[in-house]
GROMACS .gro file of C-alpha atoms in nm:
model
  190
    1ASP     CA    1  -1.918   0.669  -2.805
    2GLY     CA    2  -1.998   0.458  -2.520
    3MET     CA    3  -2.319   0.509  -2.512
    4SER     CA    4  -2.564   0.267  -2.648
    5ASP     CA    5  -2.920   0.273  -2.837
    6PHE     CA    6  -3.217   0.072  -2.795
    7GLU     CA    7  -3.514   0.241  -3.058
    8SER     CA    8  -3.503   0.636  -2.951
    9ILE     CA    9  -3.350   0.546  -2.611
   10ALA     CA   10  -2.951   0.607  -2.522
   11TYR     CA   11  -2.765   0.429  -2.263
   12ILE     CA   12  -2.508   0.398  -2.066
   13GLN     CA   13  -2.373   0.089  -1.849
   14GLY     CA   14  -2.074   0.124  -1.627
   15TYR     CA   15  -1.948   0.113  -1.239
   16VAL     CA   16  -1.985   0.446  -1.029
   17PRO     CA   17  -1.805   0.423  -0.646
   18GLU     CA   18  -2.075   0.410  -0.375
   19THR     CA   19  -1.957   0.731  -0.173
   20SER     CA   20  -2.015   0.861  -0.598
   21VAL     CA   21  -2.385   0.741  -0.605
   22LYS     CA   22  -2.535   1.062  -0.415
   23ALA     CA   23  -2.365   1.293  -0.666
   24LEU     CA   24  -2.490   1.099  -0.972
   25SER     CA   25  -2.856   1.034  -0.876
   26GLU     CA   26  -2.850   1.451  -0.802
   27CYS     CA   27  -2.729   1.536  -1.163
   28ALA     CA   28  -2.907   1.266  -1.281
   29LYS     CA   29  -3.222   1.462  -1.162
   30ALA     CA   30  -3.072   1.850  -1.279
   31HIS     CA   31  -3.051   1.652  -1.556
   32HIS     CA   32  -3.350   1.484  -1.631
   33TRP     CA   33  -3.189   1.142  -1.709
   34ALA     CA   34  -3.320   0.817  -1.578
   35LEU     CA   35  -3.109   0.668  -1.335
   36LEU     CA   36  -3.106   0.315  -1.241
   37VAL     CA   37  -2.882   0.173  -0.986
   38GLU     CA   38  -2.760  -0.183  -0.883
   39ASP     CA   39  -2.514  -0.390  -0.644
   40PRO     CA   40  -2.268  -0.582  -0.917
   41ALA     CA   41  -2.442  -0.958  -0.996
   42LYS     CA   42  -2.144  -1.189  -0.846
   43ASP     CA   43  -2.001  -1.304  -1.124
   44ASP     CA   44  -1.918  -0.953  -1.259
   45VAL     CA   45  -1.549  -0.785  -1.283
   46VAL     CA   46  -1.551  -0.459  -1.096
   47PRO     CA   47  -1.312  -0.198  -1.144
   48THR     CA   48  -1.142  -0.141  -0.774
   49CYS     CA   49  -1.127   0.265  -0.680
   50ILE     CA   50  -0.931   0.278  -0.374
   51GLU     CA   51  -0.947   0.539  -0.143
   52ALA     CA   52  -0.709   0.561   0.196
   53PRO     CA   53  -0.779   0.751   0.465
   54LYS     CA   54  -0.581   1.086   0.474
   55GLY     CA   55  -0.272   1.030   0.657
   56PHE     CA   56  -0.231   0.697   0.457
   57LYS     CA   57  -0.244   0.841   0.075
   58VAL     CA   58   0.178   0.803   0.093
   59SER     CA   59   0.101   0.460   0.054
   60ALA     CA   60   0.054   0.463  -0.302
   61PRO     CA   61   0.360   0.507  -0.469
   62ILE     CA   62   0.464   0.195  -0.281
   63LEU     CA   63   0.101  -0.013  -0.453
   64ASP     CA   64   0.192   0.149  -0.776
   65PHE     CA   65   0.551   0.019  -0.789
   66ILE     CA   66   0.481  -0.349  -0.648
   67GLY     CA   67   0.163  -0.309  -0.851
   68VAL     CA   68  -0.096  -0.443  -0.577
   69LEU     CA   69  -0.462  -0.362  -0.581
   70PRO     CA   70  -0.732  -0.537  -0.398
   71GLY     CA   71  -0.978  -0.654  -0.570
   72TYR     CA   72  -1.354  -0.566  -0.559
   73LYS     CA   73  -1.397  -0.804  -0.201
   74GLU     CA   74  -1.106  -0.715  -0.063
   75TRP     CA   75  -0.958  -0.518   0.188
   76ASP     CA   76  -0.804  -0.195   0.079
   77ILE     CA   77  -0.412  -0.251   0.211
   78SER     CA   78  -0.272   0.077   0.232
   79VAL     CA   79  -0.258   0.137   0.635
   80PHE     CA   80  -0.143  -0.233   0.722
   81LEU     CA   81   0.153  -0.180   0.444
   82LEU     CA   82   0.286   0.153   0.489
   83LEU     CA   83   0.321   0.061   0.859
   84PHE     CA   84   0.485  -0.223   0.862
   85PHE     CA   85   0.673  -0.128   0.521
   86THR     CA   86   0.824   0.183   0.706
   87ILE     CA   87   0.940  -0.023   0.986
   88PHE     CA   88   1.087  -0.299   0.759
   89PHE     CA   89   1.261  -0.081   0.578
   90ALA     CA   90   1.398   0.123   0.888
   91MET     CA   91   1.521  -0.153   1.023
   92ILE     CA   92   1.711  -0.320   0.667
   93ILE     CA   93   1.821   0.057   0.645
   94ASN     CA   94   1.921   0.017   0.993
   95ASP     CA   95   2.138   0.315   1.013
   96GLY     CA   96   2.023   0.670   1.171
   97GLY     CA   97   2.260   0.889   0.959
   98TYR     CA   98   2.128   0.762   0.616
   99GLY     CA   99   1.798   0.812   0.781
  100VAL     CA  100   1.912   1.203   0.808
  101LEU     CA  101   1.974   1.182   0.406
  102PHE     CA  102   1.604   1.007   0.351
  103LEU     CA  103   1.450   1.278   0.552
  104GLY     CA  104   1.651   1.566   0.340
  105LEU     CA  105   1.537   1.415   0.016
  106GLY     CA  106   1.247   1.364   0.086
  107LEU     CA  107   1.148   1.687   0.291
  108GLY     CA  108   1.322   1.887  -0.041
  109ALA     CA  109   1.136   1.684  -0.281
  110ALA     CA  110   0.808   1.714  -0.122
  111LEU     CA  111   0.859   2.103  -0.032
  112LEU     CA  112   0.988   2.213  -0.427
  113SER     CA  113   0.828   1.985  -0.633
  114LYS     CA  114   0.533   2.111  -0.836
  115SER     CA  115   0.402   1.717  -0.932
  116PRO     CA  116   0.179   1.551  -0.731
  117LYS     CA  117   0.315   1.223  -0.723
  118ALA     CA  118   0.647   1.370  -0.677
  119LYS     CA  119   0.549   1.534  -0.374
  120THR     CA  120   0.362   1.207  -0.246
  121VAL     CA  121   0.702   1.026  -0.335
  122GLY     CA  122   0.866   1.305  -0.119
  123MET     CA  123   0.611   1.197   0.177
  124LEU     CA  124   0.695   0.876   0.144
  125PHE     CA  125   1.034   0.878   0.161
  126SER     CA  126   1.049   1.125   0.483
  127ILE     CA  127   0.785   0.887   0.700
  128LEU     CA  128   1.098   0.598   0.556
  129GLY     CA  129   1.403   0.863   0.690
  130VAL     CA  130   1.237   0.946   1.014
  131ALA     CA  131   1.160   0.556   1.084
  132SER     CA  132   1.550   0.550   0.983
  133ILE     CA  133   1.655   0.723   1.230
  134GLY     CA  134   1.443   0.656   1.469
  135TRP     CA  135   1.602   0.258   1.456
  136GLY     CA  136   1.917   0.397   1.443
  137LEU     CA  137   1.883   0.592   1.805
  138LEU     CA  138   1.750   0.226   1.945
  139THR     CA  139   2.053   0.050   1.808
  140GLY     CA  140   2.354   0.334   1.805
  141ASN     CA  141   2.371   0.282   1.403
  142PHE     CA  142   2.456   0.618   1.230
  143PHE     CA  143   2.722   0.538   0.920
  144GLY     CA  144   2.872   0.248   1.085
  145ILE     CA  145   3.077   0.458   1.306
  146PRO     CA  146   3.196   0.277   1.594
  147LYS     CA  147   2.953   0.371   1.925
  148HIS     CA  148   3.318   0.496   2.116
  149PHE     CA  149   3.311   0.791   1.868
  150LEU     CA  150   2.965   0.923   1.877
  151PRO     CA  151   2.834   1.069   2.132
  152GLY     CA  152   2.648   0.915   2.397
  153PHE     CA  153   2.289   0.961   2.357
  154LEU     CA  154   2.382   0.809   2.020
  155HIS     CA  155   2.473   0.497   2.126
  156GLY     CA  156   2.143   0.374   2.161
  157LEU     CA  157   1.950   0.123   2.430
  158LYS     CA  158   2.113  -0.156   2.624
  159PHE     CA  159   1.893  -0.400   2.509
  160PHE     CA  160   1.929  -0.379   2.133
  161ASP     CA  161   2.317  -0.343   2.190
  162MET     CA  162   2.522  -0.606   1.910
  163GLU     CA  163   2.814  -0.503   1.995
  164HIS     CA  164   3.054  -0.717   2.190
  165GLY     CA  165   2.816  -1.026   2.255
  166GLY     CA  166   2.580  -0.770   2.332
  167PRO     CA  167   2.258  -0.924   2.439
  168GLY     CA  168   2.101  -0.708   2.144
  169PHE     CA  169   2.148  -0.970   1.881
  170LYS     CA  170   1.898  -1.200   2.041
  171ASN     CA  171   1.673  -0.945   2.124
  172VAL     CA  172   1.678  -0.791   1.807
  173GLN     CA  173   1.568  -1.160   1.623
  174TYR     CA  174   1.275  -1.162   1.905
  175CYS     CA  175   1.136  -0.851   1.759
  176CYS     CA  176   1.122  -0.952   1.415
  177PHE     CA  177   1.000  -1.257   1.526
  178LEU     CA  178   0.739  -1.063   1.724
  179LEU     CA  179   0.722  -0.817   1.442
  180ALA     CA  180   0.637  -1.067   1.176
  181SER     CA  181   0.438  -1.276   1.400
  182ILE     CA  182   0.153  -0.977   1.415
  183HIS     CA  183   0.274  -0.869   1.017
  184LEU     CA  184   0.133  -1.254   0.965
  185ALA     CA  185  -0.180  -1.301   1.239
  186SER     CA  186  -0.273  -0.930   1.079
  187ALA     CA  187  -0.310  -1.011   0.720
  188ARG     CA  188  -0.524  -1.355   0.817
  189LEU     CA  189  -0.780  -1.159   1.026
  190TYR     CA  190  -0.793  -0.899   0.727
   0.00000   0.00000   0.00000
């Protein structure tokens, strides 16, 4: 349906990812097709093909949810997005107990679902759960239970202790400013 013709020649024009050019060339040779491969012109509106690195494919649901796709000449942000989204998510949840719930739900979805999309979302929630557990361990927050009711290993680090006017509040602020600086600087470099 998408083919055009000129006299006795039928042709199709389109875009193919650079990683697929070799396979297309072999197919064209096998079927005796003529093939012309050119780089897109500057004013062409080129579709974007995103292939995140293997360990970062779980960032796809976030990109789909917020509707952000890089343009043809832009960098793929999936690695930085997953890294910083995970850290910020854990800091916002600020509770290792809820992290355990996220981890359980995520693993359940990843292991029990037959849908590849549901498995990916399950893996994303598992990663977010692990990060939330880690932040909860640092800050000593588990289901909002006061620290004196928690076992000693769940009291968190003194560096992040925000109870009773501890120095942790300022330290967490400094940590947030440092993360924000790294985040913004990496965005500018990218």
